[in-house]
Coordinates of C-alpha atoms and ligand atoms in Angstrom, one line a residue:
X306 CA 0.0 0.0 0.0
X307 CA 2.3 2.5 0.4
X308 CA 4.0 1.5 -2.8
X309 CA 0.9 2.9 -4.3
X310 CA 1.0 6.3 -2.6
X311 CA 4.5 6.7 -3.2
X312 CA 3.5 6.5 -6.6
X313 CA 0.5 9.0 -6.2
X314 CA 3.0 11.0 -4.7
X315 CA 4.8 10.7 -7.9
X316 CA 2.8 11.3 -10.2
X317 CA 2.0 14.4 -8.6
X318 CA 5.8 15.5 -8.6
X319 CA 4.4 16.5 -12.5
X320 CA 1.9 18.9 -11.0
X321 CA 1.6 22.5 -10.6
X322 CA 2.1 22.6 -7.1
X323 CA -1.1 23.2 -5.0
X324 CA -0.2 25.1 -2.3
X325 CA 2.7 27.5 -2.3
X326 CA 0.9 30.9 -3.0
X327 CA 2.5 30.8 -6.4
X328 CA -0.2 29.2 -8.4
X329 CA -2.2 31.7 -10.3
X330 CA -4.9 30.5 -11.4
X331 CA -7.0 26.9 -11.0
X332 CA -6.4 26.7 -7.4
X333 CA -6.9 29.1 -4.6
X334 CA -4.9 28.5 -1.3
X335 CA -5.9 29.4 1.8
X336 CA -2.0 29.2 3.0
X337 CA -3.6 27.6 6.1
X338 CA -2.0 23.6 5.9
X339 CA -4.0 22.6 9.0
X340 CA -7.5 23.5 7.0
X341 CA -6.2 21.2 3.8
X342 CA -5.4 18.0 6.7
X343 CA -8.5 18.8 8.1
X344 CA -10.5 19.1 4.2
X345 CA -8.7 16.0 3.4
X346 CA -9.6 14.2 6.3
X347 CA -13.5 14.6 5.4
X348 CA -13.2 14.0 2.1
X349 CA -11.9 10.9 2.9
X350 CA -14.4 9.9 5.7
X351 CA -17.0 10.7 2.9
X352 CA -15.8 9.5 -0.2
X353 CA -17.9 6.6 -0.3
X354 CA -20.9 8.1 0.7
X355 CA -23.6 8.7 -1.8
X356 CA -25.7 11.8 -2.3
X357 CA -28.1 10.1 -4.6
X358 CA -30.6 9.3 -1.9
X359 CA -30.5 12.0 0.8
X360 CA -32.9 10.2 3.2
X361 CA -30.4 7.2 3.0
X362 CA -27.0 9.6 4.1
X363 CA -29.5 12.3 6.0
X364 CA -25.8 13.2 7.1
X365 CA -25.1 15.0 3.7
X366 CA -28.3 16.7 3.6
X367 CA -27.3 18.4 6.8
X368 CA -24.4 19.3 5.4
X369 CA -26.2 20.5 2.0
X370 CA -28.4 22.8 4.0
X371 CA -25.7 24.0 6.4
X372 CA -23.9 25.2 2.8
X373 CA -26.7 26.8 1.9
X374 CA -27.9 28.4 4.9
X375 CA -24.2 29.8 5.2
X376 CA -24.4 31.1 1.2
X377 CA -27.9 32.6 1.5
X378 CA -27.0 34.5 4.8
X379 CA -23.9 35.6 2.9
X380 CA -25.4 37.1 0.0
X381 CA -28.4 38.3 1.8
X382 CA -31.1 36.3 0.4
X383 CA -35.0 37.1 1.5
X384 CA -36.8 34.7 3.8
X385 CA -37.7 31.6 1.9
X386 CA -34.3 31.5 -0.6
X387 CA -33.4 28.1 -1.1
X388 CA -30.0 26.4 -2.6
X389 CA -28.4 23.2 -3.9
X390 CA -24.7 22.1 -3.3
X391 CA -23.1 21.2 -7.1
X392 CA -19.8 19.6 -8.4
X393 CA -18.6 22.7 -9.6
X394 CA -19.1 26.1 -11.0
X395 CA -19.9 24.8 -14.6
X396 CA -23.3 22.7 -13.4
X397 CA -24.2 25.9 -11.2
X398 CA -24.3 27.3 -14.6
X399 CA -25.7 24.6 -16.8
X400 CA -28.2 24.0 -14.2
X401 CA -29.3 28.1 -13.6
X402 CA -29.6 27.9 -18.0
X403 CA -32.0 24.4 -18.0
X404 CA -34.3 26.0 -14.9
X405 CA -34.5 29.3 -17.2
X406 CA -35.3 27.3 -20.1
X407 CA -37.6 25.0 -18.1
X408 CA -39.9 27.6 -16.5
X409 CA -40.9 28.9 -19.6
X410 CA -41.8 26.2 -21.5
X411 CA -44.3 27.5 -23.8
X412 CA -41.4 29.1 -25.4
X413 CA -40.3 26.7 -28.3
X414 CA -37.1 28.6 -29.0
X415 CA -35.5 30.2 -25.8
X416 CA -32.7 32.4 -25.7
X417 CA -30.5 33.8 -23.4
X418 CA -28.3 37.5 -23.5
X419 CA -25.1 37.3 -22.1
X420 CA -21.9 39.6 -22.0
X421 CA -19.0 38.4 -24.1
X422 CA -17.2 38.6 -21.1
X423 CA -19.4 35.9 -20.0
X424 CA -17.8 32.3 -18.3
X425 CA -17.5 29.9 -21.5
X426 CA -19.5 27.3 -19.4
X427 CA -22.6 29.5 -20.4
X428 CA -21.7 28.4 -23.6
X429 CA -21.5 24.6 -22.9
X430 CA -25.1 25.4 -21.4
X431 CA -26.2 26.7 -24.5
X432 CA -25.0 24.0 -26.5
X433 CA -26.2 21.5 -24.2
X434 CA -29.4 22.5 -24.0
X435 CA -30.5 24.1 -27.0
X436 CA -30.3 27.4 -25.2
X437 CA -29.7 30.2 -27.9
X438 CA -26.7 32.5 -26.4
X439 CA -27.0 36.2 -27.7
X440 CA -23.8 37.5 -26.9
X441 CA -23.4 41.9 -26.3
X442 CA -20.4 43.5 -26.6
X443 CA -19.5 44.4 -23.6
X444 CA -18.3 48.8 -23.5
X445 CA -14.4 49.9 -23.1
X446 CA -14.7 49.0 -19.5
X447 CA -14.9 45.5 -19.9
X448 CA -18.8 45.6 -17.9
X449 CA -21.9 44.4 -19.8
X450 CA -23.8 47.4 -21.5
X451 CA -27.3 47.7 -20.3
X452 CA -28.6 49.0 -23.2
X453 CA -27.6 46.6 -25.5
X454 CA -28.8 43.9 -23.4
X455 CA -32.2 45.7 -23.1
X456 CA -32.1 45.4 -26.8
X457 CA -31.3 41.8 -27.2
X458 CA -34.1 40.5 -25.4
X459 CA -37.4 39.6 -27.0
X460 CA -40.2 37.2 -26.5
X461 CA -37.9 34.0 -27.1
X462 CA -35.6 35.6 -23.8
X463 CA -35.5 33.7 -20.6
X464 CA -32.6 34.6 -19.1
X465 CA -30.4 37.7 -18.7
X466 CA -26.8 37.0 -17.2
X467 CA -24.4 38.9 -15.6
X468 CA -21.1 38.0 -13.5
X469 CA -19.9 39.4 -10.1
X470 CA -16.9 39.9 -11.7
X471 CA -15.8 38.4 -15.1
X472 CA -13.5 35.5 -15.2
X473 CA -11.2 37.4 -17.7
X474 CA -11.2 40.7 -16.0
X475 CA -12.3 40.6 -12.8
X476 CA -15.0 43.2 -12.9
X477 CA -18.6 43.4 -11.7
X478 CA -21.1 43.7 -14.1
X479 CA -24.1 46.7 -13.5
X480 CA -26.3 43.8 -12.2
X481 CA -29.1 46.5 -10.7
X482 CA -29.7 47.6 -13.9
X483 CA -29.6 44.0 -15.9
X484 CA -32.0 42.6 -12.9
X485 CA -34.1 45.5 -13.2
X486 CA -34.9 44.9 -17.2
X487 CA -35.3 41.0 -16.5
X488 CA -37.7 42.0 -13.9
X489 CA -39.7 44.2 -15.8
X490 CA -40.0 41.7 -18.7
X491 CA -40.9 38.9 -15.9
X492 CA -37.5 36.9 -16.9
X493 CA -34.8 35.3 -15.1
X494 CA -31.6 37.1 -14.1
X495 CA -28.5 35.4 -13.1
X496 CA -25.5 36.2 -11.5
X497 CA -22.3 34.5 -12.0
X498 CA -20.8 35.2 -9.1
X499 CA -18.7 31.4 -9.3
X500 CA -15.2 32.9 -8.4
X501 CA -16.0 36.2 -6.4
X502 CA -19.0 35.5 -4.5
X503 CA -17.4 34.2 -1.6
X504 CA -15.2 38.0 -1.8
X505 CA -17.1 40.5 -2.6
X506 CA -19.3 40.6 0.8
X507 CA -16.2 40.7 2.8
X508 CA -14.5 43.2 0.5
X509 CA -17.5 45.1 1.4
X510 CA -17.6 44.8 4.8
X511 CA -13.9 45.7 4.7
X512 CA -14.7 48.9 3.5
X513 CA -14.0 47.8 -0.5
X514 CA -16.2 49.6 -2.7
X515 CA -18.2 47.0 -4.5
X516 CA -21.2 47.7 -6.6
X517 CA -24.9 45.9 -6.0
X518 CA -24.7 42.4 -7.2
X519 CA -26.2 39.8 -5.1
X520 CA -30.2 39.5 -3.8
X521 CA -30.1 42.3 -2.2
X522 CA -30.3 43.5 -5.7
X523 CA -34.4 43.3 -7.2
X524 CA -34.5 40.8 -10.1
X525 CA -31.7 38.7 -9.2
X526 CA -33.8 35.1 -9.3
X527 CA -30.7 32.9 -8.8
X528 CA -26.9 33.4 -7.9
X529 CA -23.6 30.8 -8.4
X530 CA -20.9 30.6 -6.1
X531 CA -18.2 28.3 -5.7
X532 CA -16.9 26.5 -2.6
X533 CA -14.2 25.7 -4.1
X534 CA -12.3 28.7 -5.4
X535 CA -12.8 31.6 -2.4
X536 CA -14.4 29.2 0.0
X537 CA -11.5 27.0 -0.3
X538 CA -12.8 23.8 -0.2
X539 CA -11.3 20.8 -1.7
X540 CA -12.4 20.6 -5.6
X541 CA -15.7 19.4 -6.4
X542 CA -18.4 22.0 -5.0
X543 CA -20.4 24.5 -5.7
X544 CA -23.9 26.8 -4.7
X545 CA -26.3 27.0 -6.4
X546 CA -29.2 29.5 -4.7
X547 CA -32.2 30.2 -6.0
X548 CA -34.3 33.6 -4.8
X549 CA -37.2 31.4 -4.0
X550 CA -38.0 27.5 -4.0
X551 CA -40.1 28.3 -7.1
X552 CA -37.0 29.2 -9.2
X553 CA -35.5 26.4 -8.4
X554 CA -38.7 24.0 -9.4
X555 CA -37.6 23.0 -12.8
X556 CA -34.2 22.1 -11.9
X557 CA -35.5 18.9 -9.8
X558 CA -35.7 16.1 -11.5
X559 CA -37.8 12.9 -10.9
X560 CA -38.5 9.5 -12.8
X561 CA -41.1 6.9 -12.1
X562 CA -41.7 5.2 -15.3
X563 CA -39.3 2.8 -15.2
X564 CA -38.4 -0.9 -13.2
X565 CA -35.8 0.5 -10.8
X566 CA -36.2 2.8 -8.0
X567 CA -37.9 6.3 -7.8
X568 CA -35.1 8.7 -9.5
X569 CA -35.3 12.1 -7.5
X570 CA -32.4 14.6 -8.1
X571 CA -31.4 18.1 -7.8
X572 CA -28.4 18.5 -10.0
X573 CA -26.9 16.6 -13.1
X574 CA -25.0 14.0 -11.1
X575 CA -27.4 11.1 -9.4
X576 CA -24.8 9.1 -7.5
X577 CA -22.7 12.1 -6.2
X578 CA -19.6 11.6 -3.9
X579 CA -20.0 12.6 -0.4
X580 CA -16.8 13.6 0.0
X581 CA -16.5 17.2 -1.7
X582 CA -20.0 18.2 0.6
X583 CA -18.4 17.2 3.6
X584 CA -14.8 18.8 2.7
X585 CA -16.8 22.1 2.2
X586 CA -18.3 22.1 5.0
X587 CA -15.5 21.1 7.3
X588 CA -13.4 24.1 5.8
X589 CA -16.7 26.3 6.6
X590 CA -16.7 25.0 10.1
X591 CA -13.5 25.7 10.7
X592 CA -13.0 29.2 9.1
X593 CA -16.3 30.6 9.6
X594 CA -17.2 33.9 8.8
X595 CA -14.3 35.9 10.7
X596 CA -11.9 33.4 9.3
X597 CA -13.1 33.9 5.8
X598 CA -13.2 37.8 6.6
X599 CA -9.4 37.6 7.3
X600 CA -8.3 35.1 3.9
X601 CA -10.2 38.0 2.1
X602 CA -8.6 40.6 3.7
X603 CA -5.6 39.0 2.7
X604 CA -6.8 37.9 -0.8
X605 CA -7.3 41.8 -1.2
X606 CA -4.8 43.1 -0.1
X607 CA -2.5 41.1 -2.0
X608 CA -4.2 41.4 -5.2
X609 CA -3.4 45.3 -4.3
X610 CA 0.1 44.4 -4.6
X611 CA 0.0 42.4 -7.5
X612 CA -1.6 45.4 -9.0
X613 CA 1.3 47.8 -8.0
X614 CA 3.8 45.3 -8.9
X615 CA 2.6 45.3 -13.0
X616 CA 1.7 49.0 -12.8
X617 CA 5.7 49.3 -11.5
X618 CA 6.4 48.4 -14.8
X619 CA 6.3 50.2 -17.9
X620 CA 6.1 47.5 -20.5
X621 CA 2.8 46.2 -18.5
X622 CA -0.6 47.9 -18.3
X623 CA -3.5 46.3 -15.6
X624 CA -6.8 46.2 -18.0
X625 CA -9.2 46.8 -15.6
X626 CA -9.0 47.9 -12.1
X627 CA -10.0 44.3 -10.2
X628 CA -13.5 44.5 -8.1
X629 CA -11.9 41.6 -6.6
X630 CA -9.1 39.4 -6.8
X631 CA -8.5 38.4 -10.4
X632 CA -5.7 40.9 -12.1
X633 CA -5.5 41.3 -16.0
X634 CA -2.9 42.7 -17.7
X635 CA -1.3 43.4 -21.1
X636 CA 2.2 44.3 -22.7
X637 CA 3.0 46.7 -24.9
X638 CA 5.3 45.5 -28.1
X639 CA 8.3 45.3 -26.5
X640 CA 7.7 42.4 -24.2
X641 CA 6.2 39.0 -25.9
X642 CA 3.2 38.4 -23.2
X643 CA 3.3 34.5 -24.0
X644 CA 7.5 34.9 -23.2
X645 CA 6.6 36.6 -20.3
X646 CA 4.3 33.9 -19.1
X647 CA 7.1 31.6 -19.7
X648 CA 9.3 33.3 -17.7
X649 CA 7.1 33.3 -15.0
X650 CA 6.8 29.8 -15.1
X651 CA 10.7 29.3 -14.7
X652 CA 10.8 31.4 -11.2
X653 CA 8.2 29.4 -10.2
X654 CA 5.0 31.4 -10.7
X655 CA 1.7 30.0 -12.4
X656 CA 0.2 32.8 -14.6
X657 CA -2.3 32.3 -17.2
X658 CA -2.3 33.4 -20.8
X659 CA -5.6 34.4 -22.6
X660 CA -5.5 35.2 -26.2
X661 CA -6.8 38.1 -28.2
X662 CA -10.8 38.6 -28.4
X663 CA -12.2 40.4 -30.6
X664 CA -10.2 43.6 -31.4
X665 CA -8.2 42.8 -27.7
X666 CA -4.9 41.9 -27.3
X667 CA -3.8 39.2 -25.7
X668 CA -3.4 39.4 -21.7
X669 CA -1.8 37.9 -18.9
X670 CA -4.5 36.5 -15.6
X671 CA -3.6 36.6 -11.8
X672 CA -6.4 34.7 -9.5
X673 CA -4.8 35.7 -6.1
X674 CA -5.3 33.8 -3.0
X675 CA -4.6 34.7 0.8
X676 CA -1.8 32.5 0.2
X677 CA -0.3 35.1 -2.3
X678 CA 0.0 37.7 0.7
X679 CA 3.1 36.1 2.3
X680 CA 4.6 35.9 -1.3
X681 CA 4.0 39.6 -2.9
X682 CA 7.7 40.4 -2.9
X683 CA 8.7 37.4 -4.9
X684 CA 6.0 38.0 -7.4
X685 CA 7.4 42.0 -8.1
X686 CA 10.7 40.5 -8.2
X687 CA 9.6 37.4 -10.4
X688 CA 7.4 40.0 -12.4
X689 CA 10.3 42.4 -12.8
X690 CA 12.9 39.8 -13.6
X691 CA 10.1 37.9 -16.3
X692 CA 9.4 41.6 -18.2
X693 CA 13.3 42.1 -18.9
X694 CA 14.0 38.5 -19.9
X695 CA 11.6 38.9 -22.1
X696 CA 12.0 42.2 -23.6
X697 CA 15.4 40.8 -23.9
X698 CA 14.1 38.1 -26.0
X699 CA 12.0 39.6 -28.1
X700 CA 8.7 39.3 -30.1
X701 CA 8.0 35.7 -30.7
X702 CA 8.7 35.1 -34.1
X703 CA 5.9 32.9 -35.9
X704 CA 7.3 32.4 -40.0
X705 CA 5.1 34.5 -42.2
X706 CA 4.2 31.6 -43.9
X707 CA 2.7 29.7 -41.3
X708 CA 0.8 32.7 -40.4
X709 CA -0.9 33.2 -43.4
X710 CA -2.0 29.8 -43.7
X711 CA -3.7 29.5 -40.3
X712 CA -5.6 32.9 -41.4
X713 CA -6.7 31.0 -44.4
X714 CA -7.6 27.2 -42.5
X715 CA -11.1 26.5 -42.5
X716 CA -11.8 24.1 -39.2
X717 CA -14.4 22.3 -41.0
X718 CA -12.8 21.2 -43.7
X719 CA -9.8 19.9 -41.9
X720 CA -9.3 15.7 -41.3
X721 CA -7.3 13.9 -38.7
X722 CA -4.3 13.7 -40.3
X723 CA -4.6 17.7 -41.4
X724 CA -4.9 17.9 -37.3
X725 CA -1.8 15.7 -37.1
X726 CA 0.0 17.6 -38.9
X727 CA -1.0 21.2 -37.0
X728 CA -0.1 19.4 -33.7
X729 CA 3.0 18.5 -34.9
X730 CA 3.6 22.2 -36.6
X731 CA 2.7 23.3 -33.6
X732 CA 4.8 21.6 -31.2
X733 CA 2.5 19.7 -29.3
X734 CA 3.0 16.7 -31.2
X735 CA 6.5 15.3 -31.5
X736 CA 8.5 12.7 -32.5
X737 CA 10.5 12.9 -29.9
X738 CA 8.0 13.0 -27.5
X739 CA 7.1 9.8 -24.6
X740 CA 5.6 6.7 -26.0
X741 CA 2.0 8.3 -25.7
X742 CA 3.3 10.3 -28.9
X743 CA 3.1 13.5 -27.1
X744 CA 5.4 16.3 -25.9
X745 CA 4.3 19.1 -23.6
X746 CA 7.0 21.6 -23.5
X747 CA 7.7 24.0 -20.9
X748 CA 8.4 27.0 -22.6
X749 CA 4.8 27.5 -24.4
X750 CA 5.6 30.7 -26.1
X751 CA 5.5 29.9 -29.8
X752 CA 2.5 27.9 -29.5
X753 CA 0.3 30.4 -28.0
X754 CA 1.8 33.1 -30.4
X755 CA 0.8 30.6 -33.0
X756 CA -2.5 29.8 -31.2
X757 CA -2.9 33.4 -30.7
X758 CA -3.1 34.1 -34.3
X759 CA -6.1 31.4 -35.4
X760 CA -9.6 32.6 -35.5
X761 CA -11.4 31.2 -32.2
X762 CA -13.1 28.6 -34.2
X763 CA -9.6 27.1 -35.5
X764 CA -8.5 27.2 -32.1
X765 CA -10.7 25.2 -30.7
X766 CA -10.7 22.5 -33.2
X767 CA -7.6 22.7 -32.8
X768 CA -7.4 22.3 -28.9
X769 CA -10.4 19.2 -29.5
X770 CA -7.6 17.4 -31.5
X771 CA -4.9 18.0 -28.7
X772 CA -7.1 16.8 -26.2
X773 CA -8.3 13.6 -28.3
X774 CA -4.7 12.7 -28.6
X775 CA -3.7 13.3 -25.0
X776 CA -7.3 11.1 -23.9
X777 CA -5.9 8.0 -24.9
X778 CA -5.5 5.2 -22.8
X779 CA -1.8 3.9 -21.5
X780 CA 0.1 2.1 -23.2
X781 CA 0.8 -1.3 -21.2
Ligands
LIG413 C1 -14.7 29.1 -12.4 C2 -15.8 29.8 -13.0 C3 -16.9 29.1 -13.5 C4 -16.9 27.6 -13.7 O1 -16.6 27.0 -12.6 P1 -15.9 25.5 -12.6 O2 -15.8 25.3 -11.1 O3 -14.5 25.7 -13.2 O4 -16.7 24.6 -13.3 C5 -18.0 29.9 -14.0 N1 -18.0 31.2 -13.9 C6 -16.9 31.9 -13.5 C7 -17.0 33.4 -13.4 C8 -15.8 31.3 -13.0 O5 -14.7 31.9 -12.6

């Protein structure tokens, strides 16, 4: 037995690392080790437990509605808000789309408006469910525009979405006015509030300013937030809450009509692990609301620094001042912002590169945890160190050549071994690469350069085939 967890232990060697306040984006450390032993710990106790039937493990529906009781109180629901624990942020979202869609059902063809800042998983929604996304630009400040949301809706609308912030900038949406206009048209309005939810009411009470966004707000009808980015549980949950037990109505599902037992479920998943529910709420238990007061204290405050550390530099430009904790930034053309990234990645730091929308360049995301606090002066010296390195370097070079041909690529008219041969072109498929046929370099620069230039549609055909070759089982 512990053969096999040495060999967990390395295979995890190949990991970003978890929890050393360095890791930028995907996880969100607390920097407390006790609270990840103690996470742990329940996950484990509950990992065979099974959510599927809560009268069977009444223990998880304790902890469900302790969640949601602690979420509702949070974002300052009315009497009679209600709430359902999720895997993640992405079925808080697919789940908020199907009840919209669900509770108007005498419309044949719904439709939803969104920002184009909006989380892509509103887009898996849509294409899950038939849901039509109409997207509005959002204005030079990166929020959605009211107006042209106003505009987008018509009779097929029954859903108007805005996030508290955006994944990509970090900024709060006008949610009073985007609730008010669903209200008025008797729609649904949701608010993404997946990664700052668990922030924002602290960075309030901590004397932040942060616009209206949760139920205070009239209109708001249902709110996502996840446990486990800000809440910093172990991965796997999420909130779902609903302004009322009637807006969460269609999103519970039964089935009678068949041999087996009665199917009765309130997200996606039917057997669910116990394990993430009771790893949330340990953490909850244990930080409580002072605790999580103080992580987003420190979350702030360090995000503050992140902020002075790119402004310090004149290559760099922040996009957006943060409403929260998520920092994006650009470079002007003297430093590559994929070399940066790079760069970053050799001193350690975990920084994620997003590539030109629309008429945007491409930027470079911080998620900042408490963790990051003890670790501010590391990052300005990481940062300063990364921006000369790269201006040193240069501009990433992609040939002409190759340039003009993935202007000119069609997705749809490309087979598998045209994909072949763009994964090879593109580095992520080698010759020299492991017996799985695949290479995943360190230094990422030209690829995303090279990424960075294809049409989003190329792109992700392109990423499909990457991860089609990467999903292939072991070689024995
Ligand atoms: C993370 C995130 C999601 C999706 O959540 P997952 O937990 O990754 O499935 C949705 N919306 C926003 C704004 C997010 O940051």
């Amino acid at each position: 037995m512990d053969d096999v967890l040495a060999r967990l232990e390395q295979l995890r060697g190949d990991d970003l690392p978890v929890h050393s306040g360095r890791t930028l984006a995907y996880v969100y450390d607390s920097g407390m080790p006790e609270l990840d032993r103690l996470a742990a710990a329940a996950v484990g106790a509950f990992a065979a437990t099974n959510g599927l039937d809560p009268t069977a493990f009444p223990s998880l529906l304790r902890m469900e509605n302790d969640l949601v009781a602690f979420g509702l109180r949070l974002l300052t629901a009315p009497e009679g808000a209600v709430g359902t624990v999720t895997s993640g942020g992405t079925e808080s979202v697919l789940l908020a789309v199907q009840g919209a869609r669900d509770a108007f059902p005498h419309v044949s063809r719904p439709s939803m408006v969104v920002p184009d800042t909006v989380h892509a998983a509103f887009h898996k929604a849509a294409h899950y469910f038939g849901v039509e996304a109409r997207v509005v630009p959002t204005g030079s400040d990166f929020r959605a525009d009211v107006a042209t949301t106003a505009a987008a809706c018509d009779e097929s609308t029954v859903l108007v979405v805005g996030s508290a912030p955006s994944y990509a900038h970090g900024v709060v949406d006008p949610i009073t006015d985007l609730a008010a206009l669903a209200a008025e048209r008797g729609i649904r309005c949701h608010v993404d509030a997946c990664i700052g939810g668990w922030v924002l009411p602290y960075a309030a009470r901590l004397g932040r300013a942060v616009p209206a966004w949760d139920f205070a707000v009239p209109g708001v009808t249902s709110i996502s937030v996840d446990l486990h980015k800000y809440g910093y549980a172990p991965k796997g949950a999420s909130l779902l809450l609903h302004r009322d037990s009637a807006v969460r109505r269609p999103q519970l599902f039964a089935w009678a009509d068949w041999p087996g037992y009665t199917m009765l479920n309130s997200t996606m998943q039917s057997t669910r692990s116990g394990g993430p529910v009771a790893g949330a709420w340990a953490v909850l238990q244990q930080v409580g609301d002072a605790g999580y007061e103080r992580l987003s204290d420190q979350a702030l405050r360090a995000t503050d620094a992140v902020v002075a550390a790119v402004e310090a530099q004149p290559a760099l430009r922040v996009v957006a001042a943060p409403d929260s904790t998520l920092v994006a930034f650009t470079t002007d053309e003297t430093c590559d912002p994929f070399t940066l990234v790079d760069e970053m990645t050799e001193r350690g730091w975990y920084v994620q590169p997003q590539m030109r929308f629309r008429d945007q360049p491409a930027t470079v995301h911080v998620s900042v945890s408490a963790a990051t606090l003890a670790h501010v002066e590391g990052f300005t010296a990481a940062l300063a160190e990364s921006v000369a390195a790269a201006v040193q370097a240069g501009p990433v070079q992609v040939d002409p050549e190759v340039a003009a041909v993935v202007g000119l690529l069609d997705p749809a008219t490309l087979d598998d071994a045209a994909f072949d041969g763009l994964l090879a072109a593109a580095g992520l498929v080698s010759e020299s690469a492991d017996a799985d046929g695949l290479s995943l370099p360190t230094r990422r620069a030209e690829i995303n350069a090279l990424l960075d230039l294809a049409a989003p549609p190329l792109r992700e055909a392109v990423m499909r085939a990457f991860l089609d070759r990467l999903s292939r089982p072991t070689p024995p």
